[in-house]
């Protein structure tokens, strides 16, 4: 379980402290959790705080009861947290099999590597020896990144807007992968997303806005409210457009 206790994060702008995260407290132990909310609301900042890319100004973060607030990114990774960026990192000279071996912490045989690639819908023989570089499409890189994350067998995995920068076909394939993961993962998955199809897979949805938790609950309850609010806004915008 990941727990955030009154986590706050501030940055200095023109000599003034600006609070980005404003006292977030959460216990996250469901299999599939989604963070959503408006752009600039603090979702990605929270994800970076969880991974240790940035450190909270105050508050504490715990993984299975262990205080990880002051741990480095490496120590958090070794403790069982994984992080997938919006734009997957490219590695010139490193093959897909190299990356999966590094993630697993051991040398896997081809059959084991192929199992991870098959999990994300990739034909293994076409990718095992491919370099993780710009020759791969955005969708391919996303799925390879998920395969690498699976090899980590992390306790808690964060995906920051995995749908960013990929085409519709790749997005549809990604949904299939996450649907499968939501049923089979042994740890917890946190996905930051605006996409209804991703939110619909979640067990729990947390709405983050203005650096605070604005709504938090079971998927069916929160998603219904979000869709109703979205529909209402669309009607309001349309009416305003007619009167202009």
Coordinates of C-alpha atoms in Angstrom, one line a residue:
X1 CA 0.0 0.0 0.0
X2 CA 1.2 3.5 -0.8
X3 CA 0.2 6.2 1.6
X4 CA 0.6 10.0 1.4
X5 CA 0.2 12.0 4.6
X6 CA -0.5 15.7 4.2
X7 CA 1.9 16.0 1.3
X8 CA 2.7 19.5 0.1
X9 CA 5.0 20.8 -2.6
X10 CA 6.0 24.4 -3.3
X11 CA 8.2 26.1 -5.8
X12 CA 9.7 29.6 -5.8
X13 CA 8.5 32.0 -8.5
X14 CA 9.9 35.5 -8.5
X15 CA 10.9 35.3 -4.9
X16 CA 7.5 34.0 -3.8
X17 CA 6.6 30.5 -2.7
X18 CA 3.9 29.0 -4.9
X19 CA 2.2 25.9 -3.5
X20 CA 1.5 23.3 -6.2
X21 CA 0.4 20.4 -4.0
X22 CA -1.7 21.5 -1.0
X23 CA -1.9 18.9 1.7
X24 CA -2.8 15.6 -0.1
X25 CA -3.5 12.6 2.1
X26 CA -4.4 9.3 0.4
X27 CA -4.1 5.6 1.0
X28 CA -3.7 3.7 -2.3
X29 CA -4.0 -0.1 -2.2
X30 CA -6.5 -1.0 -5.0
X31 CA -5.3 -3.0 -8.0
X32 CA -6.0 -0.2 -10.5
X33 CA -6.3 3.4 -9.6
X34 CA -6.7 6.4 -11.9
X35 CA -5.8 10.1 -11.2
X36 CA -7.7 12.5 -13.4
X37 CA -8.5 16.2 -13.4
X38 CA -7.7 19.4 -15.3
X39 CA -4.4 20.2 -16.8
X40 CA -2.1 21.9 -14.3
X41 CA -4.0 20.5 -11.4
X42 CA -1.1 18.7 -9.9
X43 CA -1.5 15.1 -11.1
X44 CA 1.9 14.6 -12.7
X45 CA 3.6 16.5 -9.8
X46 CA 2.1 14.0 -7.4
X47 CA 3.4 11.1 -9.5
X48 CA 6.9 12.6 -9.5
X49 CA 6.6 13.0 -5.7
X50 CA 5.7 9.3 -5.4
X51 CA 8.7 8.3 -7.5
X52 CA 11.1 10.6 -5.7
X53 CA 11.9 12.7 -8.8
X54 CA 11.0 15.7 -6.7
X55 CA 10.8 15.8 -2.9
X56 CA 7.8 17.2 -0.9
X57 CA 8.1 20.4 0.9
X58 CA 6.4 18.8 3.8
X59 CA 4.4 15.6 4.6
X60 CA 5.4 12.0 4.4
X61 CA 5.1 9.1 1.9
X62 CA 5.0 5.5 2.9
X63 CA 5.2 2.2 1.0
X64 CA 3.9 -0.8 2.9
X65 CA 4.4 1.1 6.2
X66 CA 8.0 2.1 5.4
X67 CA 8.8 5.8 5.2
X68 CA 10.2 6.5 1.8
X69 CA 10.0 10.3 1.8
X70 CA 13.7 10.8 1.9
X71 CA 14.7 7.9 -0.3
X72 CA 16.3 8.5 -3.7
X73 CA 14.7 7.4 -7.0
X74 CA 17.0 4.4 -7.1
X75 CA 16.1 3.3 -3.5
X76 CA 12.4 3.7 -4.2
X77 CA 12.8 1.6 -7.4
X78 CA 14.6 -1.1 -5.3
X79 CA 11.8 -0.8 -2.8
X80 CA 9.2 -1.7 -5.4
X81 CA 8.0 1.5 -7.2
X82 CA 8.1 1.8 -11.0
X83 CA 7.4 4.8 -13.1
X84 CA 6.5 5.2 -16.8
X85 CA 7.0 8.6 -18.3
X86 CA 4.6 10.3 -20.8
X87 CA 7.3 10.0 -23.4
X88 CA 9.2 6.7 -23.1
X89 CA 13.0 7.0 -23.0
X90 CA 15.0 5.9 -26.0
X91 CA 18.3 4.0 -25.6
X92 CA 20.7 3.9 -28.5
X93 CA 22.6 0.6 -28.6
X94 CA 20.3 -1.1 -26.0
X95 CA 18.0 -3.8 -27.3
X96 CA 14.6 -4.7 -26.0
X97 CA 15.9 -7.9 -24.5
X98 CA 18.7 -5.9 -22.8
X99 CA 16.2 -3.6 -21.2
X100 CA 13.9 -6.4 -20.0
X101 CA 16.9 -8.2 -18.5
X102 CA 18.0 -5.1 -16.7
X103 CA 14.5 -4.5 -15.3
X104 CA 14.1 -8.0 -14.1
X105 CA 17.5 -7.9 -12.4
X106 CA 18.6 -11.2 -14.0
X107 CA 19.3 -12.8 -17.3
X108 CA 16.2 -14.2 -18.8
X109 CA 16.0 -16.7 -21.6
X110 CA 14.3 -15.8 -24.9
X111 CA 11.2 -17.7 -24.0
X112 CA 10.8 -15.6 -20.8
X113 CA 11.4 -12.4 -22.6
X114 CA 8.9 -13.3 -25.2
X115 CA 6.3 -13.9 -22.6
X116 CA 6.6 -10.3 -21.4
X117 CA 6.4 -9.0 -25.0
X118 CA 3.4 -11.2 -25.7
X119 CA 1.6 -9.8 -22.7
X120 CA 1.6 -6.3 -24.3
X121 CA 0.6 -7.6 -27.8
X122 CA 4.0 -7.6 -29.5
X123 CA 5.2 -10.4 -31.7
X124 CA 8.3 -11.3 -29.8
X125 CA 10.6 -12.4 -32.6
X126 CA 10.2 -9.0 -34.3
X127 CA 11.3 -7.1 -31.2
X128 CA 13.7 -9.1 -29.1
X129 CA 16.8 -7.8 -30.9
X130 CA 15.4 -4.3 -31.8
X131 CA 17.2 -1.3 -30.4
X132 CA 15.0 0.9 -28.2
X133 CA 15.4 4.0 -30.3
X134 CA 13.6 6.3 -32.7
X135 CA 13.0 3.5 -35.2
X136 CA 10.2 2.4 -33.0
X137 CA 6.8 4.1 -33.1
X138 CA 5.2 5.8 -30.1
X139 CA 2.8 2.9 -29.6
X140 CA 5.6 0.4 -29.8
X141 CA 7.7 2.3 -27.3
X142 CA 4.7 2.5 -24.9
X143 CA 4.1 -1.2 -25.1
X144 CA 7.8 -2.1 -24.7
X145 CA 7.9 0.2 -21.6
X146 CA 4.9 -1.7 -20.1
X147 CA 6.7 -5.0 -20.8
X148 CA 9.8 -3.7 -19.1
X149 CA 7.6 -2.5 -16.1
X150 CA 6.0 -6.0 -15.9
X151 CA 9.5 -7.5 -15.7
X152 CA 10.2 -5.3 -12.7
X153 CA 7.3 -7.0 -10.8
X154 CA 6.9 -3.7 -8.9
X155 CA 4.6 -3.3 -5.9
X156 CA 3.4 0.0 -7.2
X157 CA 3.6 1.2 -10.8
X158 CA 2.8 4.7 -12.0
X159 CA 1.9 5.5 -15.6
X160 CA 1.8 9.2 -16.4
X161 CA -0.7 9.8 -19.3
X162 CA 0.3 6.6 -21.3
X163 CA -2.1 7.7 -24.1
X164 CA 0.0 10.8 -24.9
X165 CA 1.5 11.1 -28.4
X166 CA 0.1 7.8 -29.8
X167 CA -2.3 7.2 -32.6
X168 CA -5.8 5.8 -32.3
X169 CA -4.8 2.2 -33.3
X170 CA -2.0 2.2 -30.7
X171 CA -4.4 3.7 -28.1
X172 CA -6.9 0.9 -28.7
X173 CA -4.1 -1.7 -28.3
X174 CA -3.0 0.1 -25.1
X175 CA -6.5 -0.2 -23.7
X176 CA -6.5 -3.9 -24.3
X177 CA -3.1 -4.2 -22.5
X178 CA -4.4 -2.3 -19.5
X179 CA -7.6 -4.2 -19.3
X180 CA -5.5 -7.4 -19.1
X181 CA -3.2 -5.9 -16.5
X182 CA -6.1 -4.8 -14.4
X183 CA -7.1 -8.4 -14.0
X184 CA -3.7 -10.0 -13.7
X185 CA -1.3 -7.6 -11.9
X186 CA -0.1 -8.7 -8.4
X187 CA 0.7 -5.1 -7.4
X188 CA -1.1 -1.8 -7.7
X189 CA -1.2 0.3 -10.9
X190 CA -1.8 4.1 -10.8
X191 CA -2.6 5.7 -14.2
X192 CA -2.8 9.4 -14.7
X193 CA -5.2 10.0 -17.6
X194 CA -8.1 12.1 -19.0
X195 CA -9.4 9.3 -21.2
X196 CA -12.8 7.9 -20.3
X197 CA -11.8 4.4 -21.6
X198 CA -8.9 4.2 -19.2
X199 CA -10.9 5.6 -16.3
X200 CA -13.5 3.0 -17.0
X201 CA -11.0 0.2 -16.2
X202 CA -10.1 1.6 -12.8
X203 CA -11.3 0.3 -9.5
X204 CA -11.0 3.8 -8.0
X205 CA -10.8 7.3 -9.4
X206 CA -9.1 10.3 -7.6
X207 CA -9.8 13.7 -9.1
X208 CA -7.0 16.2 -8.5
X209 CA -7.5 19.9 -9.1
X210 CA -5.7 23.0 -7.8
X211 CA -3.3 20.8 -6.0
X212 CA -6.0 19.1 -3.9
X213 CA -8.1 16.0 -3.9
X214 CA -11.5 17.2 -5.2
X215 CA -13.2 13.8 -5.5
X216 CA -12.3 10.2 -4.5
X217 CA -14.2 7.0 -4.7
X218 CA -15.2 3.9 -6.6
X219 CA -15.1 4.1 -10.4
X220 CA -18.8 3.8 -11.0
X221 CA -19.6 6.6 -8.6
X222 CA -16.9 9.1 -9.6
X223 CA -16.9 8.5 -13.4
X224 CA -20.7 9.0 -13.5
X225 CA -20.3 12.4 -11.9
X226 CA -17.4 13.4 -14.2
X227 CA -19.4 12.4 -17.3
X228 CA -22.5 14.3 -16.1
X229 CA -20.3 17.4 -15.4
X230 CA -18.7 17.1 -18.8
X231 CA -22.0 16.8 -20.6
X232 CA -23.3 19.8 -18.7
X233 CA -20.3 21.9 -19.7
X234 CA -20.6 20.9 -23.3
X235 CA -24.3 22.1 -23.3
X236 CA -23.3 25.3 -21.6
X237 CA -20.5 26.0 -24.1
X238 CA -22.9 25.3 -27.0
X239 CA -25.5 27.6 -25.6
X240 CA -23.0 30.4 -25.1
X241 CA -21.8 29.9 -28.7
X242 CA -25.3 30.3 -30.0
X243 CA -25.9 33.6 -28.1
X244 CA -22.6 35.2 -29.2

